[in-house]
Coordinates of C-alpha atoms in Angstrom, one line a residue:
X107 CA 0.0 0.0 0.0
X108 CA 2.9 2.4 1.0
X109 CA 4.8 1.2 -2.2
X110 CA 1.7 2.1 -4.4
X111 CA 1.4 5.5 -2.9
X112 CA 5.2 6.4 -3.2
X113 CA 5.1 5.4 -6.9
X114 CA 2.0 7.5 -7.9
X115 CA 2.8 10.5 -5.1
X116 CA 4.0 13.7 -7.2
X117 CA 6.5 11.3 -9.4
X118 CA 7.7 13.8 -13.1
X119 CA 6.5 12.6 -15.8
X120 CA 9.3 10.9 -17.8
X121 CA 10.7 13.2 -21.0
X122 CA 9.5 11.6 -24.4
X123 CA 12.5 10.7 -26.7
X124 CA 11.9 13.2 -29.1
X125 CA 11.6 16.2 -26.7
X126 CA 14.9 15.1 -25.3
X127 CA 16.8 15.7 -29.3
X128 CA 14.9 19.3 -29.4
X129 CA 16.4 20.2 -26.4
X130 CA 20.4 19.0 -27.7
X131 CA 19.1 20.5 -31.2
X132 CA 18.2 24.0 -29.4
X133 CA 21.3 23.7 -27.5
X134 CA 23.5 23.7 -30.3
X135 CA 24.6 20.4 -29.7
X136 CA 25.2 17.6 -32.2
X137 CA 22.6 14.5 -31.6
X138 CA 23.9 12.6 -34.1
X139 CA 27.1 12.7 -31.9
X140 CA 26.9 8.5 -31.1
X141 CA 27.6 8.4 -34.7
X142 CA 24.5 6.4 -35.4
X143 CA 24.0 6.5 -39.0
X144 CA 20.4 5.1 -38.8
X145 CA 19.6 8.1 -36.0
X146 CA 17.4 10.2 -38.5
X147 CA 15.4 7.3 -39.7
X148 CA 15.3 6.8 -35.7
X149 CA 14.2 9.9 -35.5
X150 CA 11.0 10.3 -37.9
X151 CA 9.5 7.3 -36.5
X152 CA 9.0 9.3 -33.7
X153 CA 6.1 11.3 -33.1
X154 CA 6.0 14.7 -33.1
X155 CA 5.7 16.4 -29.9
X156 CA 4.8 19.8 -32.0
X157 CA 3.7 22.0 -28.6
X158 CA 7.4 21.4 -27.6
X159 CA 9.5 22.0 -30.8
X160 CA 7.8 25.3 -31.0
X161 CA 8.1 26.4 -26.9
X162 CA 12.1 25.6 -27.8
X163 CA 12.3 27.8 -30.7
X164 CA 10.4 30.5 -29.5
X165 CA 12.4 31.0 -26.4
X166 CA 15.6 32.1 -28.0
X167 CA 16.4 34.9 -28.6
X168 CA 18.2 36.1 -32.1
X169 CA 21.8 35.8 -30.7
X170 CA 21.0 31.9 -29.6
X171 CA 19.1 31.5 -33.4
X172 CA 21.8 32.5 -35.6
X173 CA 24.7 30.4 -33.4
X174 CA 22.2 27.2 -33.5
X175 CA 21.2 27.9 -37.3
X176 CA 23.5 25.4 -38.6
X177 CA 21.0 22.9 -36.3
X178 CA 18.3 24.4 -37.5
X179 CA 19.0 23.9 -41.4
X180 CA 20.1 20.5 -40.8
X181 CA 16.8 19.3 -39.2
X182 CA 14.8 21.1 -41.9
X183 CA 17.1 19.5 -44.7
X184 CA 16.5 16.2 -42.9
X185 CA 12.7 16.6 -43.1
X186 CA 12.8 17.2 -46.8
X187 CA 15.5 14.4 -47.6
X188 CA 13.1 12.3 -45.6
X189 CA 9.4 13.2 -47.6
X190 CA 11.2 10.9 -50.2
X191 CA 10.8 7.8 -48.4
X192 CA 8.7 5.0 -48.6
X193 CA 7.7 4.7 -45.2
X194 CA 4.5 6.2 -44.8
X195 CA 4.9 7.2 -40.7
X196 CA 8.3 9.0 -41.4
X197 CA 6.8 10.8 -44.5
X198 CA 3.9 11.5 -42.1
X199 CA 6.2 12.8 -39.0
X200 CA 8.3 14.9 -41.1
X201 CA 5.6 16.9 -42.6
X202 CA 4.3 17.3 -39.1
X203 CA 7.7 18.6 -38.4
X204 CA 8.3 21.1 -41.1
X205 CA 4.6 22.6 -40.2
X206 CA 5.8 23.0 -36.4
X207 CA 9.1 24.5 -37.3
X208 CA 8.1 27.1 -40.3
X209 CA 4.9 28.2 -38.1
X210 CA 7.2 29.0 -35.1
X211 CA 9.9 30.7 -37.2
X212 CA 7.3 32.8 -39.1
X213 CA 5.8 33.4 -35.1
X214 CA 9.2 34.4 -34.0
X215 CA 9.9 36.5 -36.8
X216 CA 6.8 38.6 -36.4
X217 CA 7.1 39.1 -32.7
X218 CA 10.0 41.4 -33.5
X219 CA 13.0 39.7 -32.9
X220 CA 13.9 39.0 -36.4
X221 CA 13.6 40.6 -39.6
X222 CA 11.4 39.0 -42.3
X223 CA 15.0 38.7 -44.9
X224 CA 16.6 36.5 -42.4
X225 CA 13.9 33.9 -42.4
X226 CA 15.0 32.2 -45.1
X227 CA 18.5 32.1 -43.8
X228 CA 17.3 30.6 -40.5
X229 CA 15.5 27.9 -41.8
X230 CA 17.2 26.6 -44.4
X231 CA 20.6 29.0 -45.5
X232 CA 20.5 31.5 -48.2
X233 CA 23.0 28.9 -49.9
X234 CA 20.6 26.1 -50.3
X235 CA 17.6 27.9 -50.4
X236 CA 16.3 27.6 -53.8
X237 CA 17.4 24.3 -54.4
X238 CA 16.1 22.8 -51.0
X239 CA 12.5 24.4 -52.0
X240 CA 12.5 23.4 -55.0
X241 CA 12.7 20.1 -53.6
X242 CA 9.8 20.2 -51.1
X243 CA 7.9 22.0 -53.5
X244 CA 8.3 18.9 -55.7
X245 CA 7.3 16.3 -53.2
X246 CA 4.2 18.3 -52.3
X247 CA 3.4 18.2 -56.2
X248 CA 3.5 14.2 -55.8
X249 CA 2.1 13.9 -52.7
X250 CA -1.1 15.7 -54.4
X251 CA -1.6 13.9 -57.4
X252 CA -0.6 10.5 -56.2
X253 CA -3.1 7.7 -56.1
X254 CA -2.1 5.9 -53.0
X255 CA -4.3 5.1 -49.9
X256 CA -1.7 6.2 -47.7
X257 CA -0.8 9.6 -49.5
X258 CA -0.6 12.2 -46.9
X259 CA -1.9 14.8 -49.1
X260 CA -4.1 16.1 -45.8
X261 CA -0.9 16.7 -44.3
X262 CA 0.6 18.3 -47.3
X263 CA -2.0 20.7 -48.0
X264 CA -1.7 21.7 -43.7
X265 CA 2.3 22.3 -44.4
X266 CA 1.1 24.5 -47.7
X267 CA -1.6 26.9 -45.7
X268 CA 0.8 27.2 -43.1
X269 CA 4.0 27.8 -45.6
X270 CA 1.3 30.5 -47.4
X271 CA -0.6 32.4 -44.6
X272 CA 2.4 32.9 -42.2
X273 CA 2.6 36.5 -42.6
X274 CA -0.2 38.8 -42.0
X275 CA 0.2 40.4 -45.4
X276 CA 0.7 37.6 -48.0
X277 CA 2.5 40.2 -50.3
X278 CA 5.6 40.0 -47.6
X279 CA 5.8 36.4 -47.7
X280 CA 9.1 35.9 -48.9
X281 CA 8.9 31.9 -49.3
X282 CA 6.1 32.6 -51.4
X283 CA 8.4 33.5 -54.1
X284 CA 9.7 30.0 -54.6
X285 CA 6.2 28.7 -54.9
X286 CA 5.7 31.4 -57.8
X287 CA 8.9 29.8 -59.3
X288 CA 8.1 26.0 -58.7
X289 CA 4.4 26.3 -59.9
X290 CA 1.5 23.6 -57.7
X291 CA -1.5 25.0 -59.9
X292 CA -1.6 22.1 -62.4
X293 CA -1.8 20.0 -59.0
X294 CA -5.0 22.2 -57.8
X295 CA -6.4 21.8 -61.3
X296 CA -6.1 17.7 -60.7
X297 CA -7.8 17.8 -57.3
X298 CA -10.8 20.6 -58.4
X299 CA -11.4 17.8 -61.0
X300 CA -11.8 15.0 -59.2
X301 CA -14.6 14.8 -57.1
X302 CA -14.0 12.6 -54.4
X303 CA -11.2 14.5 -54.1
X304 CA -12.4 17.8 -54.0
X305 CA -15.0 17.1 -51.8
X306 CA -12.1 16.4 -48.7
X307 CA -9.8 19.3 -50.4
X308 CA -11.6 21.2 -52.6
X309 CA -11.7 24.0 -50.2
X310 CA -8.0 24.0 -49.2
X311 CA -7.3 24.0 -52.2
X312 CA -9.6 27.6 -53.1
X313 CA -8.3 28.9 -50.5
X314 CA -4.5 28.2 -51.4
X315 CA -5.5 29.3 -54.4
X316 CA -6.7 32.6 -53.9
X317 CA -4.1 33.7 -51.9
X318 CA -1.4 33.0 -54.2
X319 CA -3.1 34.9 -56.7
X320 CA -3.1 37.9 -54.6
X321 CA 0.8 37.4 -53.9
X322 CA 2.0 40.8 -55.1
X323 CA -0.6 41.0 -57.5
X324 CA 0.1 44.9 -58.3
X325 CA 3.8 44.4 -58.0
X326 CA 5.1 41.9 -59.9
X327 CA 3.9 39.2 -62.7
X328 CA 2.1 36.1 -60.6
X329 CA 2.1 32.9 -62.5
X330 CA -1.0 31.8 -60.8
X331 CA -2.7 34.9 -62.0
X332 CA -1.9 34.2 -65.5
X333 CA -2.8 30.5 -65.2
X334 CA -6.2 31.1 -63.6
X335 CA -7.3 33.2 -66.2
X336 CA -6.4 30.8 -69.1
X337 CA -8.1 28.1 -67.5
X338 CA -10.4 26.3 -69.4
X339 CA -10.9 22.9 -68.1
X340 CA -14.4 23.1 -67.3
X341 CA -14.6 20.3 -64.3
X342 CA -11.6 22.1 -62.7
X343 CA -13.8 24.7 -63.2
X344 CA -16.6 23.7 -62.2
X345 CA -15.4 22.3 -59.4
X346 CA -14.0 25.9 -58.1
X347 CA -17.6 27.0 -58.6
X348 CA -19.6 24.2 -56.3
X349 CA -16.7 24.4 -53.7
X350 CA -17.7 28.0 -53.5
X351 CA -21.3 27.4 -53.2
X352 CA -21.3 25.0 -50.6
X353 CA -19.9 26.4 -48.4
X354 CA -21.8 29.8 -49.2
X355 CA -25.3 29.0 -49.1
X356 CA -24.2 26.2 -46.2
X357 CA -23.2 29.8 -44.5
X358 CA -26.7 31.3 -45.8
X359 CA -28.3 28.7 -44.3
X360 CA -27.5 28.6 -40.7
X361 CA -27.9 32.4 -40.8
X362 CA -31.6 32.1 -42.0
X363 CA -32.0 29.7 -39.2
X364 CA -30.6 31.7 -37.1
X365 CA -32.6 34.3 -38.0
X366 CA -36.0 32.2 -37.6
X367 CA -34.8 31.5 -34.3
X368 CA -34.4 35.3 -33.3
X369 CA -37.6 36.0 -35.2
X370 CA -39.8 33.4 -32.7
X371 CA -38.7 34.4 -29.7
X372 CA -40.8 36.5 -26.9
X373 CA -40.7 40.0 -26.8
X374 CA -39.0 40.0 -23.5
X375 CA -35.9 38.4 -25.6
X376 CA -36.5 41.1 -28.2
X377 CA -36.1 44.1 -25.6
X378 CA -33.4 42.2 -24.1
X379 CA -31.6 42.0 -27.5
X380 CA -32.3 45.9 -28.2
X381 CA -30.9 46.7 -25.1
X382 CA -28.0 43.9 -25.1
X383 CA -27.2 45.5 -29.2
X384 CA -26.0 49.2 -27.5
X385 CA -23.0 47.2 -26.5
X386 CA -20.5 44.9 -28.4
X387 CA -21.6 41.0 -27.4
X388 CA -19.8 37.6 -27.6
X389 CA -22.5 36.6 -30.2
X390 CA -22.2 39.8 -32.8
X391 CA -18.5 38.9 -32.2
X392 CA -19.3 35.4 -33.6
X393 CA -21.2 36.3 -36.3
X394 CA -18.9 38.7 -37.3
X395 CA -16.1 35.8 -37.0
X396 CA -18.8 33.4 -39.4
X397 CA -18.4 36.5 -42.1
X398 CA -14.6 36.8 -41.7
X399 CA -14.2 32.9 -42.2
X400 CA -16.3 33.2 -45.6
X401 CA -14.5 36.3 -46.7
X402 CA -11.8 34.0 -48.5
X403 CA -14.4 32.1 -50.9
X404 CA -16.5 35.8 -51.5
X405 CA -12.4 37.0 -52.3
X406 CA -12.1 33.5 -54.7
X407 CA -15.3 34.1 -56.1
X408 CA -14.4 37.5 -57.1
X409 CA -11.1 36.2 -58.6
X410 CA -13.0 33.9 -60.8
X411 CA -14.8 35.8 -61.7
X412 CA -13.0 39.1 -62.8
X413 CA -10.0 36.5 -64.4
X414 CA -11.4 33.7 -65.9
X415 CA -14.2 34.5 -68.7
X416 CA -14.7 30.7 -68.9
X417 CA -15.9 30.4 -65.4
X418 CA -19.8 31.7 -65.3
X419 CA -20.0 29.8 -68.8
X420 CA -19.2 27.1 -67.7
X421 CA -21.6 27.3 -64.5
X422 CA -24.1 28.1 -66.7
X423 CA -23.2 25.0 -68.8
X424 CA -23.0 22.8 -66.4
X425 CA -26.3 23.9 -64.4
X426 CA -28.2 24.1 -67.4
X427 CA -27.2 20.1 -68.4
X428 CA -27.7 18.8 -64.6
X429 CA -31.4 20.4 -64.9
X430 CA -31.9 19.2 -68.2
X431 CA -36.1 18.5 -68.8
X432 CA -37.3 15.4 -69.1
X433 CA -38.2 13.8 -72.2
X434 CA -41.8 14.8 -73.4
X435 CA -44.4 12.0 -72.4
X436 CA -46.5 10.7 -75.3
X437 CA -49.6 12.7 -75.6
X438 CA -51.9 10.1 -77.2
X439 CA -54.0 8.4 -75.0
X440 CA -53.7 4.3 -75.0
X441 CA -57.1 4.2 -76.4
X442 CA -56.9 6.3 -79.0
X443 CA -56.1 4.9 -82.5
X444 CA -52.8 5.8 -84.3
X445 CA -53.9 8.4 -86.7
X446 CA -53.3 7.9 -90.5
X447 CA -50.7 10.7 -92.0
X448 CA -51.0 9.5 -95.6
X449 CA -55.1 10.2 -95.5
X450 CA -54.4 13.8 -94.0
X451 CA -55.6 16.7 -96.5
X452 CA -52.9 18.0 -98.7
X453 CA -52.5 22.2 -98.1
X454 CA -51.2 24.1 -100.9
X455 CA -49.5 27.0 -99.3
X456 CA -48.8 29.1 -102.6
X457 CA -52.7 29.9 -102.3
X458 CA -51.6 31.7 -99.4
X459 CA -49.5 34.7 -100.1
X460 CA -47.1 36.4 -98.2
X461 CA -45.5 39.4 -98.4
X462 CA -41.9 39.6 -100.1
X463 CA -40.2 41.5 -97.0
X464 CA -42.0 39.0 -94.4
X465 CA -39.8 37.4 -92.2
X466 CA -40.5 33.7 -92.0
X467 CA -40.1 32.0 -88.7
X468 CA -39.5 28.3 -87.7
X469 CA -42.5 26.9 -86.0
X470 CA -41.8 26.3 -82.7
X471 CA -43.9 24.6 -80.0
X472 CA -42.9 25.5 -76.4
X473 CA -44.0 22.3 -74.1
X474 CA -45.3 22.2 -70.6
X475 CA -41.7 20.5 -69.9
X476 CA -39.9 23.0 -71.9
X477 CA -41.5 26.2 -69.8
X478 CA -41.0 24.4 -66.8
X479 CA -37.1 24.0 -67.2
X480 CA -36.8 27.5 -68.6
X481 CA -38.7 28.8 -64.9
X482 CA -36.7 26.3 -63.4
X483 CA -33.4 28.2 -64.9
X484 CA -34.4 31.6 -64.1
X485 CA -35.1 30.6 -60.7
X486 CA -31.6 29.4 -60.1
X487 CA -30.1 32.3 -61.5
X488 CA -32.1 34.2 -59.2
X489 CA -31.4 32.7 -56.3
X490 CA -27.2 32.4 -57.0
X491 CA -27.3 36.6 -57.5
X492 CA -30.2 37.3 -54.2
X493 CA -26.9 34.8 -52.3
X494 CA -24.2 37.2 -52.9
X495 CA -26.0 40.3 -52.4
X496 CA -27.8 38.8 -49.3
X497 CA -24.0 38.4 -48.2
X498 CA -22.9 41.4 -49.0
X499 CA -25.8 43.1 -47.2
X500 CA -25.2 41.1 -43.9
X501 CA -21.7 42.3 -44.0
X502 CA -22.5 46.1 -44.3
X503 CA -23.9 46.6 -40.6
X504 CA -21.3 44.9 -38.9
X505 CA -18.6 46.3 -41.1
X506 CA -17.3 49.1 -38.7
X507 CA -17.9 46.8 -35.6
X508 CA -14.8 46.3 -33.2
X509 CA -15.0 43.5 -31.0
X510 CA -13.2 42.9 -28.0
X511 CA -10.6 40.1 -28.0

């Protein structure tokens, strides 16, 4: 009984493997120094302990980073030599890795401690830069397109957004310059066109998307910019459109519920909202936060939009073939005899004349299934342009809102 309580009374937790090789990394030590030559392999089969590799880079200060930057490069080097395996955990543990380190060196750099030029040289070396990201860039091309069950292309597309949004101001991304160079968008293309695909990625992949297009999109010629607006695949296409307005009119949706709900309630709850409204609350906080989230697909919509003259015909394409009418029904009645064409009356239309300037028409019959499709078309078309400006006019009253963090 004694023995039991010693062994569970305040007894540390014992340090995980991989925590221990941060800390020698972070100390500028060598932990390859057993000369293991397997110790990397070692290594990736480990898993991440990403709360850790971050709290070690983040607490040194820009003296201790550039004297433990050769440590630094080697482990990022290490992770991309390693994203060529065939081992599906170390490929795994690696992109883990690089998501943990770039996010904590983009975090360090903007607290202030470090300017944004000497990312680069922290992470990987100005030396090996461009030849290091071409390589990553490369395996993430594969990883996207490949076939495999066990393709981490979830992972891959995490390591991307992170790599892409880890400046406040995409514009001053400075990685983002060897993703103009070593081009993904032909990957994108792939997944927008696949739908299985797209439905688990399709909107990482918008997003991604849009924000490279808007890398220095004033400034300098953008590849993606140029191939967006050549585009002319129409199931990539198409599937840029329905990623959009899913998760649009999914948005519309819980607002109009929310609405309904607001709309039932007692008029005690009303006063109480009129009075709660003078003052910022945690839920116009939230729906402001819904709007923010959304503002991405209305900025990707827009982009579509304004670069690719393909995209709204092909929507229109597509829409009108997956509302196609049905065939017309046969309107003879079962009991009803065929009716003989050869006995029909012979009309002699020159016994009818016309004048010379008369413009003649081809008869045309419009069907109860052929008006129905055309309403049915209209009504579509209605309701995609009452979305957006039902959107835009939620966003208007909450546009100058501050809320408190």
């Amino acid at each position: 009984m004694t023995s039991r309580k010693r062994s569970g009374s305040g007894s540390k937790r014992p340090k995980e493997k991989v925590v221990y090789i941060y800390e020698l990394i972070f100390r500028g030590e060598d932990p390859t120094s057993n000369s293991n030559p397997e110790f990397w392999n070692e290594f990736f089969l480990l898993q991440p302990n990403v709360e850790s590799l971050e709290a070690e880079l983040l607490k040194q200060t820009n003296e201790q980073l550039m004297a433990i930057r050769g440590n630094i490069n080697e482990l990022f080097t290490r992770c991309i030599d390693i994203l060529g395996s065939d081992h599906p955990k170390r490929v795994y543990n690696s992109l883990q890795t690089l998501c943990a380190l770039i996010y904590a060196i983009f975090k360090k750099s903007s607290s202030g401690t470090e300017s944004g030029f000497d990312i680069i040289n922290t992470m990987v070396g100005f030396s090996e830069a461009e030849e290091k990201m071409k390589k990553l860039v490369h395996h993430c091309n594969e990883f996207l397109v490949s076939d495999t069950e066990d393709c981490p292309r979830d992972m891959c597309l995490k390591l991307l957004l992170v790599l892409v949004t880890g400046t406040d101001n995409v514009s001053q991304n400075v990685l983002l310059e060897y993703i103009m160079i070593n081009s993904i968008f032909e990957s994108f293309v792939r997944i927008l066109s696949d739908p299985p695909l797209r439905a688990l990625h399709g909107h990482d992949i918008v997003i991604l998307l849009t924000l490279l297009v808007n890398y220095r999109k004033y400034e300098a010629p953008n590849p993606y910019i140029v191939q967006l607006s050549i585009l002319a695949d129409e199931l990539a296409l198409n599937g840029y459109g329905q990623v959009i307005s899913s998760s649009l009119i999914e948005f519309c949706r819980q607002y109009t519920q929310n609405l309904a709900e607001a709309q039932s309630s007692s008029w005690f709850s009303s006063l109480s909202n009129i009075v709660g409204n003078m003052f910022v609350s945690d839920e116009g906080c939230d729906k402001v936060q819904q709007i923010r989230a959304n503002n991405a697909l209305l900025l990707a919509l827009y982009e579509a939009v304004h670069l690719n003259r393909n995209f709204i015909p092909t929507l229109a394409h597509s829409q009108a073939e997956s509302s196609a009418p049905p065939s017309p029904s046969n309107t003879l009645n079962a009991s009803q005899p065929v009716p003989d064409l050869a006995a029909a009356p012979i009309i002699d239309v020159t016994q009818f004349p016309t004048h010379p300037n008369a413009i003649h028409y081809e008869p045309y019959e419009l069907s109860y299934s052929s008006l129905k499709h055309k309403i049915k078309q209209i009504t579509i078309i209605s309701f995609k342009f009452s979305l957006i400006h039902n959107i835009i006019l939620y966003q208007i009253p909450h546009k100058y809102q501050t809320c408190g963090n």
